[in-house]
């Protein structure tokens, strides 16, 4: 699969590797030289569909692309497990560590690694199942105490179910202990000022500025205990213990061209965004953190995030005990 501008594609098709039938061209995506979110999304969709329909194993970038389109091509290649090669005047493109796979006067440079293997995905899922089931059993008494406290403080259900986008764009209800008044969602939608604050702060409202949060809710949020029910989501397969932050559908617009890569993994209860102190970042910085996790994912990285999460919780408990 070849992607590039109308000026660069013909030159790529004449590359010696094509002439030597090192690979066969099964399709071409011609991209515009001017980048905007709508154009990038359309070109990314075209590349995704062509790779899927032709089962392409190689994506050849025909000359320099804009940064956003280059990143989108890289993400789609990683999503499909394709090798991403480039006919480039430079050996460093869009922050990748290149590997020259065709030497000579017109070198080909490999830019993206293959996606994670099936056994790695299976191992990660197995760990999620074992740990989430164990934690649900061990924490059952704490669940009961919190549920009783919520029921005593205000009327309404114990759990709050919020619609989120998960693996392969499948919608699911993310569970939390209810920390707000019952009609919180309706209040948000009908209050223009509150909705504007919600959008302005990256689809969240600071607890101290949110009139919908209950007193117990503030405590649960401050200690992150409100997120414990997400262990049920993990056991169901909606989420993982570690992964990108669960997002609402409206937030996908901030991942233009790379939303499929983001949704190629399950969202997590914790992740790089949490342990790096970046959970309050606004877009586009938030998208960069989330996609960075997916692009560089490894079991070792997940283990490091898990250890940092445990340390953060322990440190918070220590500070609270001293107050």
Short mmCIF file of C-alpha atoms in Angstrom, two decimals:
data_model
loop_
_atom_site.label_atom_id
_atom_site.label_comp_id
_atom_site.label_asym_id
_atom_site.label_seq_id
_atom_site.Cartn_x
_atom_site.Cartn_y
_atom_site.Cartn_z
CA UNK A 1 0.00 0.00 0.00
CA UNK A 2 1.47 3.35 -1.07
CA UNK A 3 0.56 6.69 0.50
CA UNK A 4 1.86 10.08 -0.54
CA UNK A 5 1.22 13.28 -2.42
CA UNK A 6 0.42 13.28 -6.13
CA UNK A 7 3.95 14.55 -6.72
CA UNK A 8 5.73 11.82 -4.75
CA UNK A 9 3.68 8.68 -5.49
CA UNK A 10 4.96 8.17 -9.08
CA UNK A 11 8.55 8.34 -7.86
CA UNK A 12 7.84 5.74 -5.19
CA UNK A 13 6.25 3.41 -7.73
CA UNK A 14 9.51 3.51 -9.68
CA UNK A 15 11.56 2.48 -6.63
CA UNK A 16 13.95 -0.46 -7.28
CA UNK A 17 12.27 -2.49 -4.53
CA UNK A 18 9.00 -2.33 -6.48
CA UNK A 19 10.75 -3.24 -9.71
CA UNK A 20 12.44 -6.18 -8.02
CA UNK A 21 9.02 -7.33 -6.80
CA UNK A 22 10.25 -7.18 -3.23
CA UNK A 23 6.62 -6.32 -2.59
CA UNK A 24 3.62 -5.74 -4.84
CA UNK A 25 1.59 -2.53 -4.83
CA UNK A 26 -2.08 -3.28 -4.16
CA UNK A 27 -3.36 0.27 -3.74
CA UNK A 28 -2.51 3.96 -3.53
CA UNK A 29 -3.79 6.69 -1.20
CA UNK A 30 -3.08 10.17 -2.52
CA UNK A 31 -2.97 12.77 0.23
CA UNK A 32 -3.37 16.52 0.11
CA UNK A 33 -0.43 18.73 0.96
CA UNK A 34 -2.56 20.96 3.18
CA UNK A 35 -3.42 19.37 6.52
CA UNK A 36 -6.63 19.84 8.45
CA UNK A 37 -8.48 17.51 10.80
CA UNK A 38 -11.24 16.62 8.32
CA UNK A 39 -8.82 15.88 5.49
CA UNK A 40 -6.58 13.78 7.70
CA UNK A 41 -9.51 11.77 9.00
CA UNK A 42 -10.76 11.07 5.47
CA UNK A 43 -7.34 10.04 4.21
CA UNK A 44 -6.78 7.88 7.29
CA UNK A 45 -10.11 6.15 6.72
CA UNK A 46 -9.16 5.45 3.11
CA UNK A 47 -5.82 3.95 4.16
CA UNK A 48 -7.48 1.83 6.85
CA UNK A 49 -10.11 0.49 4.45
CA UNK A 50 -7.63 -0.33 1.69
CA UNK A 51 -5.29 -2.15 4.07
CA UNK A 52 -8.23 -4.14 5.42
CA UNK A 53 -9.67 -5.04 2.03
CA UNK A 54 -6.32 -5.99 0.46
CA UNK A 55 -4.80 -7.43 3.64
CA UNK A 56 -1.69 -5.39 2.96
CA UNK A 57 1.41 -6.16 5.01
CA UNK A 58 3.50 -3.12 4.01
CA UNK A 59 2.70 0.59 3.89
CA UNK A 60 5.12 2.61 1.77
CA UNK A 61 5.26 6.35 2.45
CA UNK A 62 6.12 8.07 -0.81
CA UNK A 63 8.08 11.08 0.36
CA UNK A 64 7.56 13.53 3.21
CA UNK A 65 4.08 13.91 4.70
CA UNK A 66 2.84 16.46 7.17
CA UNK A 67 3.48 15.60 10.81
CA UNK A 68 -0.16 14.74 11.59
CA UNK A 69 -0.64 12.61 8.48
CA UNK A 70 2.68 10.86 9.07
CA UNK A 71 1.63 10.04 12.60
CA UNK A 72 -1.77 8.78 11.39
CA UNK A 73 -0.12 6.53 8.78
CA UNK A 74 2.20 5.19 11.46
CA UNK A 75 -0.68 4.48 13.84
CA UNK A 76 -2.76 2.70 11.21
CA UNK A 77 0.24 0.61 10.18
CA UNK A 78 0.83 -0.39 13.78
CA UNK A 79 -2.86 -1.18 14.21
CA UNK A 80 -2.81 -3.59 11.26
CA UNK A 81 0.62 -5.02 12.00
CA UNK A 82 2.05 -3.59 8.77
CA UNK A 83 5.65 -2.66 8.17
CA UNK A 84 5.86 1.07 7.57
CA UNK A 85 8.51 1.89 5.00
CA UNK A 86 9.42 5.28 3.63
CA UNK A 87 11.17 6.73 0.61
CA UNK A 88 12.69 9.66 2.44
CA UNK A 89 15.50 12.15 2.00
CA UNK A 90 16.04 12.01 5.76
CA UNK A 91 16.68 9.01 7.97
CA UNK A 92 14.70 10.41 10.88
CA UNK A 93 11.00 10.93 10.28
CA UNK A 94 8.32 11.99 12.79
CA UNK A 95 10.43 10.96 15.76
CA UNK A 96 10.91 7.33 14.71
CA UNK A 97 14.09 5.34 15.10
CA UNK A 98 14.63 4.18 11.50
CA UNK A 99 15.87 0.86 10.20
CA UNK A 100 17.23 0.78 6.66
CA UNK A 101 15.78 -2.29 4.93
CA UNK A 102 16.82 -1.51 1.34
CA UNK A 103 20.23 -0.02 0.81
CA UNK A 104 21.57 1.80 -2.22
CA UNK A 105 20.98 5.10 -3.93
CA UNK A 106 17.30 5.03 -2.96
CA UNK A 107 17.09 3.50 0.53
CA UNK A 108 13.88 2.32 2.14
CA UNK A 109 13.50 3.10 5.81
CA UNK A 110 11.35 1.12 8.23
CA UNK A 111 9.71 3.49 10.70
CA UNK A 112 7.23 1.53 12.78
CA UNK A 113 7.43 -1.67 14.78
CA UNK A 114 4.91 -4.47 14.50
CA UNK A 115 2.00 -4.43 16.92
CA UNK A 116 2.04 -6.55 20.03
CA UNK A 117 1.81 -10.29 19.61
CA UNK A 118 -1.23 -12.41 20.41
CA UNK A 119 0.48 -14.10 23.33
CA UNK A 120 1.26 -10.73 24.89
CA UNK A 121 -2.38 -9.67 24.57
CA UNK A 122 -3.51 -13.02 26.02
CA UNK A 123 -1.11 -12.72 28.94
CA UNK A 124 -2.26 -9.17 29.69
CA UNK A 125 -5.90 -10.26 29.63
CA UNK A 126 -5.15 -13.26 31.86
CA UNK A 127 -3.47 -11.00 34.40
CA UNK A 128 -6.48 -8.67 34.30
CA UNK A 129 -8.91 -11.53 35.00
CA UNK A 130 -6.93 -13.07 37.86
CA UNK A 131 -6.12 -9.79 39.63
CA UNK A 132 -9.54 -8.18 39.21
CA UNK A 133 -11.34 -11.30 40.49
CA UNK A 134 -8.99 -11.54 43.47
CA UNK A 135 -9.35 -7.85 44.32
CA UNK A 136 -13.14 -8.00 44.09
CA UNK A 137 -13.19 -10.81 46.65
CA UNK A 138 -10.68 -9.16 48.99
CA UNK A 139 -12.32 -5.73 48.77
CA UNK A 140 -15.91 -6.97 49.12
CA UNK A 141 -16.24 -5.64 52.73
CA UNK A 142 -15.02 -2.20 51.63
CA UNK A 143 -17.52 -2.25 48.75
CA UNK A 144 -20.31 -2.93 51.25
CA UNK A 145 -19.25 -0.10 53.58
CA UNK A 146 -19.02 2.45 50.77
CA UNK A 147 -22.35 1.33 49.30
CA UNK A 148 -24.07 1.72 52.66
CA UNK A 149 -22.56 5.19 53.17
CA UNK A 150 -23.76 6.34 49.75
CA UNK A 151 -27.26 5.01 50.38
CA UNK A 152 -27.44 6.80 53.73
CA UNK A 153 -26.22 10.15 52.38
CA UNK A 154 -28.50 10.60 49.38
CA UNK A 155 -31.21 8.85 47.44
CA UNK A 156 -30.41 7.01 44.25
CA UNK A 157 -28.37 4.04 43.02
CA UNK A 158 -25.04 3.11 44.55
CA UNK A 159 -23.30 2.86 41.19
CA UNK A 160 -22.97 5.49 38.49
CA UNK A 161 -22.94 4.14 34.93
CA UNK A 162 -21.32 6.39 32.35
CA UNK A 163 -21.24 5.50 28.65
CA UNK A 164 -17.66 5.28 27.36
CA UNK A 165 -15.91 4.13 24.20
CA UNK A 166 -13.75 1.04 24.53
CA UNK A 167 -11.95 -1.64 22.57
CA UNK A 168 -12.69 -1.45 18.82
CA UNK A 169 -15.07 1.46 19.45
CA UNK A 170 -17.47 -0.72 21.42
CA UNK A 171 -19.53 1.34 23.85
CA UNK A 172 -19.78 0.19 27.46
CA UNK A 173 -20.97 1.52 30.79
CA UNK A 174 -18.03 2.48 32.98
CA UNK A 175 -18.93 1.83 36.62
CA UNK A 176 -18.11 4.07 39.55
CA UNK A 177 -19.48 4.58 43.01
CA UNK A 178 -21.97 7.42 42.71
CA UNK A 179 -20.35 10.65 43.89
CA UNK A 180 -22.97 13.08 42.57
CA UNK A 181 -26.63 13.85 42.92
CA UNK A 182 -28.95 11.57 40.96
CA UNK A 183 -29.72 13.98 38.10
CA UNK A 184 -26.09 15.09 37.62
CA UNK A 185 -25.99 14.32 33.89
CA UNK A 186 -29.22 16.21 33.22
CA UNK A 187 -27.96 19.22 35.19
CA UNK A 188 -24.77 19.23 33.16
CA UNK A 189 -26.60 19.16 29.83
CA UNK A 190 -29.12 21.86 30.68
CA UNK A 191 -26.70 24.30 32.33
CA UNK A 192 -24.78 26.12 29.54
CA UNK A 193 -22.18 27.54 31.92
CA UNK A 194 -21.53 24.18 33.57
CA UNK A 195 -21.30 22.49 30.16
CA UNK A 196 -18.83 25.13 28.96
CA UNK A 197 -16.67 24.52 32.05
CA UNK A 198 -16.85 20.78 31.40
CA UNK A 199 -15.58 21.21 27.83
CA UNK A 200 -13.01 23.81 28.79
CA UNK A 201 -11.38 21.52 31.37
CA UNK A 202 -11.04 18.57 29.02
CA UNK A 203 -14.41 16.87 29.64
CA UNK A 204 -14.24 17.13 33.42
CA UNK A 205 -15.09 19.70 36.09
CA UNK A 206 -12.82 20.36 39.09
CA UNK A 207 -14.49 18.86 42.16
CA UNK A 208 -14.43 22.13 44.08
CA UNK A 209 -16.27 23.87 41.23
CA UNK A 210 -18.85 21.15 40.66
CA UNK A 211 -22.09 21.71 42.59
CA UNK A 212 -23.30 18.22 41.70
CA UNK A 213 -20.70 16.40 43.83
CA UNK A 214 -21.80 15.22 47.29
CA UNK A 215 -19.68 15.52 50.44
CA UNK A 216 -18.98 11.79 50.51
CA UNK A 217 -18.37 11.96 46.79
CA UNK A 218 -15.53 14.43 47.24
CA UNK A 219 -13.85 12.06 49.69
CA UNK A 220 -14.28 9.09 47.36
CA UNK A 221 -12.86 11.04 44.44
CA UNK A 222 -9.94 12.39 46.43
CA UNK A 223 -8.95 8.84 47.42
CA UNK A 224 -9.94 7.33 44.02
CA UNK A 225 -12.17 4.84 45.87
CA UNK A 226 -15.01 5.81 43.54
CA UNK A 227 -13.24 3.90 40.76
CA UNK A 228 -13.14 0.53 42.54
CA UNK A 229 -16.28 -0.76 40.73
CA UNK A 230 -14.29 -0.58 37.50
CA UNK A 231 -12.78 -3.88 38.63
CA UNK A 232 -16.12 -5.31 37.48
CA UNK A 233 -15.54 -3.71 34.08
CA UNK A 234 -12.11 -5.34 33.96
CA UNK A 235 -13.52 -8.76 34.79
CA UNK A 236 -16.20 -8.33 32.11
CA UNK A 237 -13.59 -7.42 29.51
CA UNK A 238 -14.67 -3.80 29.03
CA UNK A 239 -11.48 -2.45 30.58
CA UNK A 240 -7.98 -3.40 31.65
CA UNK A 241 -6.22 -2.69 34.92
CA UNK A 242 -3.75 -0.53 32.99
CA UNK A 243 -4.42 1.35 29.79
CA UNK A 244 -5.50 4.68 28.31
CA UNK A 245 -8.09 6.70 30.19
CA UNK A 246 -11.72 5.77 29.33
CA UNK A 247 -13.17 8.51 27.15
CA UNK A 248 -16.56 9.63 25.90
CA UNK A 249 -17.31 9.54 22.19
CA UNK A 250 -16.99 13.31 21.82
CA UNK A 251 -13.33 13.12 22.80
CA UNK A 252 -12.40 11.05 19.74
CA UNK A 253 -12.23 14.27 17.73
CA UNK A 254 -8.95 15.02 19.52
CA UNK A 255 -7.37 11.83 18.15
CA UNK A 256 -8.03 12.58 14.46
CA UNK A 257 -6.31 9.94 12.35
CA UNK A 258 -5.18 7.93 15.39
CA UNK A 259 -8.46 7.04 17.07
CA UNK A 260 -8.33 3.46 15.78
CA UNK A 261 -4.95 2.92 17.41
CA UNK A 262 -6.26 4.33 20.70
CA UNK A 263 -9.24 1.98 20.54
CA UNK A 264 -7.11 -1.04 19.67
CA UNK A 265 -6.53 -1.58 23.41
CA UNK A 266 -8.85 -1.63 26.40
CA UNK A 267 -9.02 1.52 28.52
CA UNK A 268 -7.55 1.19 32.00
CA UNK A 269 -8.36 1.94 35.62
CA UNK A 270 -4.91 3.46 35.88
CA UNK A 271 -2.28 4.28 33.30
CA UNK A 272 0.54 6.51 32.23
CA UNK A 273 -1.81 9.49 32.43
CA UNK A 274 -2.40 8.85 36.15
CA UNK A 275 1.06 7.98 37.47
CA UNK A 276 2.75 10.78 35.55
CA UNK A 277 0.61 13.38 37.26
CA UNK A 278 -0.87 14.20 33.87
CA UNK A 279 -4.48 13.21 34.55
CA UNK A 280 -5.44 16.89 34.54
CA UNK A 281 -3.83 17.65 31.19
CA UNK A 282 -5.96 19.28 28.53
CA UNK A 283 -6.02 18.31 24.88
CA UNK A 284 -3.93 17.96 22.73
CA UNK A 285 -1.34 17.10 25.41
CA UNK A 286 -3.65 14.46 26.85
CA UNK A 287 -3.96 12.73 23.47
CA UNK A 288 -0.17 12.69 23.12
CA UNK A 289 0.20 10.91 26.48
CA UNK A 290 -2.49 8.33 25.72
CA UNK A 291 -1.21 7.54 22.23
CA UNK A 292 2.35 7.44 23.52
CA UNK A 293 1.33 4.64 25.88
CA UNK A 294 -0.28 2.61 23.09
CA UNK A 295 2.60 3.11 20.66
CA UNK A 296 5.25 2.00 23.14
CA UNK A 297 3.20 -0.59 25.05
CA UNK A 298 4.99 -3.46 26.76
CA UNK A 299 4.32 -5.79 29.68
CA UNK A 300 7.35 -4.33 31.41
CA UNK A 301 5.89 -0.86 30.99
CA UNK A 302 2.58 -1.99 32.47
CA UNK A 303 4.40 -3.48 35.45
CA UNK A 304 6.23 -0.18 36.02
CA UNK A 305 2.93 1.72 35.90
CA UNK A 306 1.38 -0.74 38.37
CA UNK A 307 4.26 -0.26 40.81
CA UNK A 308 4.04 3.51 40.53
CA UNK A 309 0.29 3.33 41.14
CA UNK A 310 0.80 1.26 44.31
CA UNK A 311 3.42 3.74 45.50
CA UNK A 312 1.13 6.71 44.81
CA UNK A 313 -1.71 5.11 46.79
CA UNK A 314 0.64 4.24 49.66
CA UNK A 315 2.09 7.76 49.71
CA UNK A 316 -1.40 9.27 49.82
CA UNK A 317 -2.35 6.99 52.71
CA UNK A 318 0.78 7.98 54.60
CA UNK A 319 0.12 11.70 54.14
CA UNK A 320 -3.52 11.32 55.18
CA UNK A 321 -2.53 9.44 58.33
CA UNK A 322 -0.23 12.30 59.37
CA UNK A 323 -2.95 14.94 59.11
#
